[in-house]
PDB file of C-alpha atoms in Angstrom:
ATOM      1  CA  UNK A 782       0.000   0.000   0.000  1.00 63.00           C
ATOM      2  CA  UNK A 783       2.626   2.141   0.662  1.00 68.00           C
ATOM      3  CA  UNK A 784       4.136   2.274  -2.514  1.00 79.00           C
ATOM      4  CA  UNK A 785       1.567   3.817  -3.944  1.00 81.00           C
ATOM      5  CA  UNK A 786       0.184   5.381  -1.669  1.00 85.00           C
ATOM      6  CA  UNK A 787       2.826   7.036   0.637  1.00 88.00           C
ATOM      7  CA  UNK A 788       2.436   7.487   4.906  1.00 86.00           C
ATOM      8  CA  UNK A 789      -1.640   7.720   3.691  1.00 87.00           C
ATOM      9  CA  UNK A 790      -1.715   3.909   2.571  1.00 88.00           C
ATOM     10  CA  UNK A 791      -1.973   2.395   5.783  1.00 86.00           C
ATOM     11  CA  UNK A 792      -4.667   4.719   6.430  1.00 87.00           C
ATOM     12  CA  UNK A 793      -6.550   3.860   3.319  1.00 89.00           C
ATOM     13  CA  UNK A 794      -5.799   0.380   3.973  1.00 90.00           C
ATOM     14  CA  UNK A 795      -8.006   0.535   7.227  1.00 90.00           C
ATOM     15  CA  UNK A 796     -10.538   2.795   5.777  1.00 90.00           C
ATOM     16  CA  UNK A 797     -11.490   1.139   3.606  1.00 92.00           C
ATOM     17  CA  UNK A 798     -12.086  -1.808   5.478  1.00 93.00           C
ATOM     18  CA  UNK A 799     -14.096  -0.260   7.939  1.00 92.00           C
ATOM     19  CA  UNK A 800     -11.820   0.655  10.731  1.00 93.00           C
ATOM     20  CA  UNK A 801     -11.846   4.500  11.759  1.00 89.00           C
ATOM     21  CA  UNK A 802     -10.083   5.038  15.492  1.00 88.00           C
ATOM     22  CA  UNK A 803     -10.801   8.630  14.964  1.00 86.00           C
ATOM     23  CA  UNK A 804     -13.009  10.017  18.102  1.00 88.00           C
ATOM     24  CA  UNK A 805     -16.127  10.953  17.310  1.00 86.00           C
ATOM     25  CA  UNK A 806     -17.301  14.703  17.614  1.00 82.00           C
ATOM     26  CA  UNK A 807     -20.730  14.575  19.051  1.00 80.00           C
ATOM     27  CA  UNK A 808     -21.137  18.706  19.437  1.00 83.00           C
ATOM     28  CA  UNK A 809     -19.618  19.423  16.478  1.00 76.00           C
ATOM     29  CA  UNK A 810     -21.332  22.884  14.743  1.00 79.00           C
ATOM     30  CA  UNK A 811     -23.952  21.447  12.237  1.00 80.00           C
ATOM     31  CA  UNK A 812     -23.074  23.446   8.901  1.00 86.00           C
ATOM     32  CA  UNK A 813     -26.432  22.304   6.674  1.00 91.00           C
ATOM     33  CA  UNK A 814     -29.817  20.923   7.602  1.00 93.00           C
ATOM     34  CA  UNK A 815     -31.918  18.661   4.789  1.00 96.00           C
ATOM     35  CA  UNK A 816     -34.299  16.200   3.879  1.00 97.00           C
ATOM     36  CA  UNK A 817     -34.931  14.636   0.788  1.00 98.00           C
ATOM     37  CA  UNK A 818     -37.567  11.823  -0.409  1.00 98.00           C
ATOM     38  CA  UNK A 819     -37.859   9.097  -3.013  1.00 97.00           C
ATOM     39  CA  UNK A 820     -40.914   8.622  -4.991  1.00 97.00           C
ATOM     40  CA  UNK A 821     -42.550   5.660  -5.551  1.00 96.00           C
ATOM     41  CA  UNK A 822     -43.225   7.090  -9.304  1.00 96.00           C
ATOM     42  CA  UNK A 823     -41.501   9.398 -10.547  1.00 97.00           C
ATOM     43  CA  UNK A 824     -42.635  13.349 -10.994  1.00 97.00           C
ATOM     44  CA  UNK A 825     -42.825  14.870 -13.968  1.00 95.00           C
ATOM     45  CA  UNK A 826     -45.651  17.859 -13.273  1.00 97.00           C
ATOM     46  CA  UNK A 827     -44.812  21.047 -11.742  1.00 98.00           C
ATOM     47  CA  UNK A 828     -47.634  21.098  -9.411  1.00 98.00           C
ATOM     48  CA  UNK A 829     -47.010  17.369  -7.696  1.00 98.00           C
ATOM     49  CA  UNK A 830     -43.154  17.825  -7.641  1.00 98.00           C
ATOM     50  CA  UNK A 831     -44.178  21.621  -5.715  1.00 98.00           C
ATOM     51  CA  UNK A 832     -47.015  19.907  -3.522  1.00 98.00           C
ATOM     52  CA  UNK A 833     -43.837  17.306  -2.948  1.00 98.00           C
ATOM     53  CA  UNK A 834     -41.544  19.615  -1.616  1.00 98.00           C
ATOM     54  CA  UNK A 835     -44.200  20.624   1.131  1.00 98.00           C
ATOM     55  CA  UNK A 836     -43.176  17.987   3.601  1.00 98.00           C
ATOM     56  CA  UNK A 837     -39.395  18.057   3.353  1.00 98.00           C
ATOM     57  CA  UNK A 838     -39.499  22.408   3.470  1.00 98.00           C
ATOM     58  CA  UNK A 839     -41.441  21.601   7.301  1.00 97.00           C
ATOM     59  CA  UNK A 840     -38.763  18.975   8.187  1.00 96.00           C
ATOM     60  CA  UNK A 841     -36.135  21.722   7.079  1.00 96.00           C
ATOM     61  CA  UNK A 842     -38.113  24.095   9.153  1.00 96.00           C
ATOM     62  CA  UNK A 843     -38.568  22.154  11.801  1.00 94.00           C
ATOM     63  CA  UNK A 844     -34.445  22.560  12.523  1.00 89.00           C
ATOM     64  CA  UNK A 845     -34.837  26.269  11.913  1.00 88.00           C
ATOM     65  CA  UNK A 846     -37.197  26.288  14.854  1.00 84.00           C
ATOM     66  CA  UNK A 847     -34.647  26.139  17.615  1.00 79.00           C
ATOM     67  CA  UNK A 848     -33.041  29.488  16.486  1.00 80.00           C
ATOM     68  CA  UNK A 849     -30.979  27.930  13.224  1.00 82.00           C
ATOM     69  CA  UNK A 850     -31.225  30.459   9.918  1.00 90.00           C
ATOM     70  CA  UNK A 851     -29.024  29.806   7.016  1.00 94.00           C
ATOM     71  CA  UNK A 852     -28.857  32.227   3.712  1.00 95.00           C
ATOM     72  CA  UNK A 853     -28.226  29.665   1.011  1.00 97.00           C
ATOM     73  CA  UNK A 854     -31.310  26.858  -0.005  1.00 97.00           C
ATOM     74  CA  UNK A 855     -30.236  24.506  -2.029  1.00 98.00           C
ATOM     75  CA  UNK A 856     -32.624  22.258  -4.266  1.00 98.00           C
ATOM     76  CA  UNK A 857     -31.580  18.283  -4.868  1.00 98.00           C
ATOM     77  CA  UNK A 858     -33.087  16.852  -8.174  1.00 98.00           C
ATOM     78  CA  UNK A 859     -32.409  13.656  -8.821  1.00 98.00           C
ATOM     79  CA  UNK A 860     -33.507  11.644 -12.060  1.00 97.00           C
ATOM     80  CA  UNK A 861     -35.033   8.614 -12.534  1.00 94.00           C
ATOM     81  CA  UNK A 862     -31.641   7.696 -14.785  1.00 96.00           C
ATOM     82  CA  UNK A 863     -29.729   9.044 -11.173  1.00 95.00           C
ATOM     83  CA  UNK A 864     -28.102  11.996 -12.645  1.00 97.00           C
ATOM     84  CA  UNK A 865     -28.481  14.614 -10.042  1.00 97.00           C
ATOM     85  CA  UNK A 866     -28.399  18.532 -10.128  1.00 97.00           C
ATOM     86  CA  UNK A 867     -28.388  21.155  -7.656  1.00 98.00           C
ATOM     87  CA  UNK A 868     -29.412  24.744  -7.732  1.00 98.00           C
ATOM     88  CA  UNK A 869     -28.901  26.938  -4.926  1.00 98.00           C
ATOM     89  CA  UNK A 870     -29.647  30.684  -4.236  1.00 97.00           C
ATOM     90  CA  UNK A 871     -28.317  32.605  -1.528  1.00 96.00           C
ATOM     91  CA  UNK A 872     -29.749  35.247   0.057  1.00 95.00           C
ATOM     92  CA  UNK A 873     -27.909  38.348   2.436  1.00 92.00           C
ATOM     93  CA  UNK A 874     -29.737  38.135   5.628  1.00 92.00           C
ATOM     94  CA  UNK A 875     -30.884  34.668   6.448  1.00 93.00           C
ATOM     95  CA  UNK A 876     -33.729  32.675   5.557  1.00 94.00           C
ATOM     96  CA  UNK A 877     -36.083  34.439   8.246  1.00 90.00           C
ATOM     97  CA  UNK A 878     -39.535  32.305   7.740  1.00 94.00           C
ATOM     98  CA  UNK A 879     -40.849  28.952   6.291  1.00 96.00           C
ATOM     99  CA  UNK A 880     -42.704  31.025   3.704  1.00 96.00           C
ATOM    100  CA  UNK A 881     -39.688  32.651   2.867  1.00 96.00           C
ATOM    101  CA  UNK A 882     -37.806  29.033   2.509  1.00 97.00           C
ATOM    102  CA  UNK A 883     -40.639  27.675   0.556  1.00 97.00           C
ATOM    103  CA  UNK A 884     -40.306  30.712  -1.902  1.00 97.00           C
ATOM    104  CA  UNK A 885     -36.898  30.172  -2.553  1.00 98.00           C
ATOM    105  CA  UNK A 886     -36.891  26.350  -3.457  1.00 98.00           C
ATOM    106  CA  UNK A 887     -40.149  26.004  -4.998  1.00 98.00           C
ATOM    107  CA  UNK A 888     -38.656  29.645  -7.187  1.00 98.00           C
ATOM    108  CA  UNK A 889     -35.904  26.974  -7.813  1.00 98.00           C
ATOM    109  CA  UNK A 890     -37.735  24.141  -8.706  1.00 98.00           C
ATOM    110  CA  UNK A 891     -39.600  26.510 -11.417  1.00 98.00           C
ATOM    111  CA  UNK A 892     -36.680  27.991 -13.219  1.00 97.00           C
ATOM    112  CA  UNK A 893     -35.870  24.528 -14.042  1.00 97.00           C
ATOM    113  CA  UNK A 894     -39.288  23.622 -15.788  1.00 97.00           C
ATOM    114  CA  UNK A 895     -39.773  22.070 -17.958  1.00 96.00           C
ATOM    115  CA  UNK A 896     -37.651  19.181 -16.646  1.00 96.00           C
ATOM    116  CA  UNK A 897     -35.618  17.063 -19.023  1.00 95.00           C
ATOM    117  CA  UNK A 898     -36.518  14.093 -17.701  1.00 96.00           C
ATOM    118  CA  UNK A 899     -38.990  12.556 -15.119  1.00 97.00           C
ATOM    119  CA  UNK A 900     -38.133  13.405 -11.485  1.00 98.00           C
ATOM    120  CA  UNK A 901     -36.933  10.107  -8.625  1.00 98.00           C
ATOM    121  CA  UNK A 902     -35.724  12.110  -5.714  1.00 98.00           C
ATOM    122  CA  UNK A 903     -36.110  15.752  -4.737  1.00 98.00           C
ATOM    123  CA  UNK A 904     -34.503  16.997  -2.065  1.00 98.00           C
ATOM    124  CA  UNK A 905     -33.860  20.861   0.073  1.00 98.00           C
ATOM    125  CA  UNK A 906     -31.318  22.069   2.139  1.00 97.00           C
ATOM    126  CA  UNK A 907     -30.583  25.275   4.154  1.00 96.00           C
ATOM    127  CA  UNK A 908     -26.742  26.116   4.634  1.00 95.00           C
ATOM    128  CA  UNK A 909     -24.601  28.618   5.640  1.00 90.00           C
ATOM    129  CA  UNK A 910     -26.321  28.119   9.110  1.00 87.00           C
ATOM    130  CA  UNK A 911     -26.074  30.728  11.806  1.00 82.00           C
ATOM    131  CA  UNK A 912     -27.470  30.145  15.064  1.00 67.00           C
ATOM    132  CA  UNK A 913     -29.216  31.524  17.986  1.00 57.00           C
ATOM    133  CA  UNK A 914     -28.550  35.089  18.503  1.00 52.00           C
ATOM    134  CA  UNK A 915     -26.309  35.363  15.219  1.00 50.00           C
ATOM    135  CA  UNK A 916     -29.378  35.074  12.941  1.00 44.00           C
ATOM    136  CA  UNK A 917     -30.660  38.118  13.592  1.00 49.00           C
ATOM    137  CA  UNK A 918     -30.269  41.227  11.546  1.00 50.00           C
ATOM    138  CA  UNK A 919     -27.515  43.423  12.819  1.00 49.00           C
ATOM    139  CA  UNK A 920     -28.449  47.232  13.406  1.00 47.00           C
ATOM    140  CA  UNK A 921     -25.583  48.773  10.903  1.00 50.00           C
ATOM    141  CA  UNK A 922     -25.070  52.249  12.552  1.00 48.00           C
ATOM    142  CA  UNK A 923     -23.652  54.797  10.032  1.00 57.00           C
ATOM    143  CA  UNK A 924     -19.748  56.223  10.600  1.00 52.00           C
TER     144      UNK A 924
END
């Protein structure tokens, strides 16, 4: 392994075996918060794939609850031949209500209609996460 892999082949080696004696960070910051679903058909109408998005926007939401606000949503759209894209927009103050978080991915989910092919997975995330007290607007006094 080493020679072709250098000091990281033993590493590798264990990897990929399954064998991490990293510790695990429990409280580490969370950066994103998502959901995504799989159909059991896949979506090929504006309307269902919108009325789809519904559900994962409240589980998104749901995380924003505790004081979490992020300024970049991020749409997953995954086909039924698994080729996935993403479109994101960011936003300068963050994401400040679930109205406001629906507008953004469903805006995203309609700049890509008509869609190429039919739909298997959709999926929305909020990053760029701030939380508590750091979510808020600032006051911006002028000099």
């Amino acid at each position: 392994m080493s020679a072709n892999f250098g000091k990281a082949g033993a590493y590798y080696y264990w990897i990929s075996r399954g064998v991490d004696e990293r510790p695990v960070r429990a409280n580490r910051i969370r950066k994103s918060v998502g959901a995504e679903n799989t159909f059991p058909s896949d979506l090929s109408e504006f309307d269902i794939m919108a009325a789809a998005l519904q559900p994962l926007i409240d589980k998104v939401w749901h995380h924003c609850q505790a004081g979490n606000r992020g300024r970049t949503v991020t749409l997953k759209i995954k086909f039924a031949d698994f080729e996935i894209v993403t479109r994101s927009r960011s936003v300068d103050t963050p994401v400040s209500s679930r109205v406001d978080l629906e507008r953004i991915a469903t805006g995203l989910l309609k700049a890509e209609m008509p869609m190429p092919k039919r739909v298997r997975v959709l999926g929305v995330s909020l990053s760029s996460l701030l939380s508590g007290d750091a979510a808020e607007p600032q006051l911006h006094l002028p000099i």
